[in-house]
Tab-separated table of C-alpha atoms in Angstrom:
chain	number	residue	atom	x	y	z
B	11	SER	CA	-42.225	-40.410	23.612
B	12	ASP	CA	-41.078	-38.893	26.643
B	13	SER	CA	-40.044	-35.463	25.088
B	14	SER	CA	-43.481	-35.237	23.996
B	15	ALA	CA	-44.308	-35.302	28.538
B	16	LYS	CA	-47.080	-32.900	29.940
B	17	VAL	CA	-45.056	-31.213	33.103
B	18	LEU	CA	-47.224	-29.233	34.901
B	19	VAL	CA	-45.528	-26.665	36.600
B	20	ILE	CA	-46.956	-25.053	40.058
B	21	ASP	CA	-45.965	-21.630	40.676
B	22	ASP	CA	-47.596	-18.091	42.311
B	23	ASP	CA	-44.674	-16.693	39.778
B	24	LEU	CA	-45.913	-16.329	36.058
B	25	LEU	CA	-41.948	-15.146	35.153
B	26	ALA	CA	-41.142	-18.311	36.906
B	27	ILE	CA	-43.577	-20.850	35.104
B	28	GLU	CA	-42.853	-18.794	31.746
B	29	LEU	CA	-39.100	-19.444	32.433
B	30	VAL	CA	-40.280	-23.262	32.533
B	31	GLU	CA	-42.475	-23.288	29.853
B	32	ALA	CA	-39.214	-21.479	28.191
B	33	VAL	CA	-36.999	-23.748	29.018
B	34	LEU	CA	-39.040	-26.978	28.590
B	35	GLN	CA	-41.356	-26.571	25.296
B	36	PRO	CA	-38.378	-26.437	22.815
B	37	GLU	CA	-37.325	-29.750	24.033
B	38	GLY	CA	-40.709	-31.238	23.046
B	39	TYR	CA	-42.847	-31.162	26.406
B	40	THR	CA	-46.090	-30.052	27.405
B	41	ILE	CA	-46.528	-27.546	30.021
B	42	LEU	CA	-49.561	-27.268	32.371
B	43	ARG	CA	-49.251	-24.156	33.990
B	44	ALA	CA	-51.284	-23.538	37.513
B	45	THR	CA	-50.821	-20.079	39.517
B	46	ASN	CA	-51.758	-21.587	43.036
B	47	GLY	CA	-51.260	-24.912	45.518
B	48	GLU	CA	-55.039	-25.952	44.892
B	49	HIS	CA	-55.222	-25.421	41.395
B	50	GLY	CA	-52.173	-27.450	40.478
B	51	ILE	CA	-53.258	-30.362	43.309
B	52	ALA	CA	-56.838	-30.467	41.123
B	53	LEU	CA	-54.339	-30.509	37.206
B	54	ALA	CA	-51.819	-32.682	38.664
B	55	GLN	CA	-54.632	-34.932	39.573
B	56	GLN	CA	-57.115	-34.335	36.377
B	57	GLU	CA	-54.454	-34.468	33.879
B	58	VAL	CA	-51.381	-37.116	36.090
B	59	PRO	CA	-48.025	-35.410	33.916
B	60	ARG	CA	-45.227	-37.352	34.063
B	61	MET	CA	-43.897	-34.703	36.207
B	62	ILE	CA	-44.130	-31.835	38.559
B	63	ILE	CA	-42.023	-28.155	38.796
B	64	LEU	CA	-43.728	-26.739	42.233
B	65	ASP	CA	-42.261	-23.991	43.957
B	66	LEU	CA	-42.935	-24.144	48.111
B	67	LEU	CA	-43.920	-20.232	48.672
B	68	MET	CA	-47.098	-19.441	47.319
B	69	PRO	CA	-49.968	-17.863	48.862
B	70	GLY	CA	-53.424	-20.726	50.140
B	71	ILE	CA	-51.740	-23.730	50.377
B	72	ASP	CA	-48.079	-24.235	50.392
B	73	GLY	CA	-45.822	-26.120	48.558
B	74	PHE	CA	-45.189	-28.665	51.681
B	75	ALA	CA	-48.785	-29.217	51.643
B	76	VAL	CA	-48.990	-29.367	47.906
B	77	VAL	CA	-46.052	-32.142	48.391
B	78	GLU	CA	-48.175	-34.256	51.399
B	79	GLN	CA	-51.459	-33.852	48.950
B	80	LEU	CA	-50.156	-34.982	45.747
B	81	ARG	CA	-47.934	-37.436	47.501
B	82	ALA	CA	-51.213	-38.935	49.479
B	83	SER	CA	-53.084	-39.614	46.246
B	84	LEU	CA	-52.993	-43.430	44.390
B	85	SER	CA	-53.222	-41.152	40.943
B	86	THR	CA	-50.195	-38.832	41.602
B	87	ALA	CA	-48.262	-40.525	44.430
B	88	SER	CA	-46.078	-41.636	41.998
B	89	ILE	CA	-45.509	-38.668	39.587
B	90	PRO	CA	-41.776	-36.911	40.341
B	91	ILE	CA	-41.451	-33.810	42.356
B	92	ILE	CA	-38.538	-30.729	41.138
B	93	VAL	CA	-39.146	-28.343	43.727
B	94	LEU	CA	-37.754	-25.314	42.258
B	95	THR	CA	-37.970	-22.281	44.846
B	96	ALA	CA	-36.282	-19.262	45.665
B	97	LYS	CA	-36.963	-20.030	49.652
B	98	THR	CA	-33.719	-20.665	51.692
B	99	MET	CA	-34.383	-23.547	53.078
B	100	THR	CA	-33.733	-24.544	57.019
B	101	ARG	CA	-32.733	-28.794	57.838
B	102	GLU	CA	-36.486	-29.153	59.117
B	103	GLU	CA	-37.716	-28.027	55.880
B	104	LYS	CA	-35.476	-30.751	53.995
B	105	GLU	CA	-36.284	-32.952	56.096
B	106	ARG	CA	-40.168	-32.253	55.775
B	107	LEU	CA	-39.272	-32.671	52.296
B	108	ASN	CA	-36.643	-36.181	51.785
B	109	GLY	CA	-38.505	-38.901	49.956
B	110	GLN	CA	-41.086	-37.125	48.825
B	111	ILE	CA	-39.198	-35.152	46.016
B	112	SER	CA	-36.646	-35.814	43.528
B	113	LEU	CA	-34.948	-32.926	43.573
B	114	LEU	CA	-34.658	-29.284	45.516
B	115	ALA	CA	-33.512	-26.641	42.402
B	116	GLN	CA	-32.543	-22.573	43.536
B	117	LYS	CA	-34.484	-20.498	41.424
B	118	ALA	CA	-30.858	-17.904	41.735
B	119	GLU	CA	-28.568	-20.931	40.608
B	120	PHE	CA	-31.065	-22.075	37.957
B	121	ASN	CA	-28.746	-23.772	34.926
B	122	ARG	CA	-30.671	-24.530	31.829
B	123	ALA	CA	-28.923	-27.363	30.979
B	124	ALA	CA	-28.882	-28.833	33.894
B	125	PHE	CA	-32.279	-28.379	34.402
B	126	VAL	CA	-33.701	-30.176	30.791
B	127	ALA	CA	-30.954	-33.045	31.663
B	128	SER	CA	-33.006	-33.384	35.193
B	129	VAL	CA	-36.455	-33.328	33.272
B	130	ARG	CA	-35.964	-36.076	30.665
B	131	ALA	CA	-33.862	-38.097	33.555
B	132	PHE	CA	-36.582	-38.309	35.821
B	133	VAL	CA	-39.530	-38.105	32.976
B	134	THR	CA	-37.602	-41.158	31.380
B	135	THR	CA	-37.587	-43.383	34.992
B	136	SER	CA	-41.277	-42.447	36.015
């Protein structure tokens, strides 16, 4: 069923991962954790989750490069990606992600109900 779907969270901030897990696990989702871009890409290719929740600001491979690598791989190209970031996005950065992600959300504006509804919608359509 969709509610037991695997969701991969890629963020170097453990508190952010724990927040997403606290919100989605009670809804029945299985949360996979990656604390950097390299691990996130490897885990996405290994597990092929139904959705990826990604931060942009990470050491090493940043979220932009993660999106590009996931979209370039056949096994992960169609997985919906929600970017959940604290970064203030420039017009150029938004354009770089345009067409590559399903949703851009700000951590400062996090709304539990809206987030769950978005995840549910994208997991159902994937």
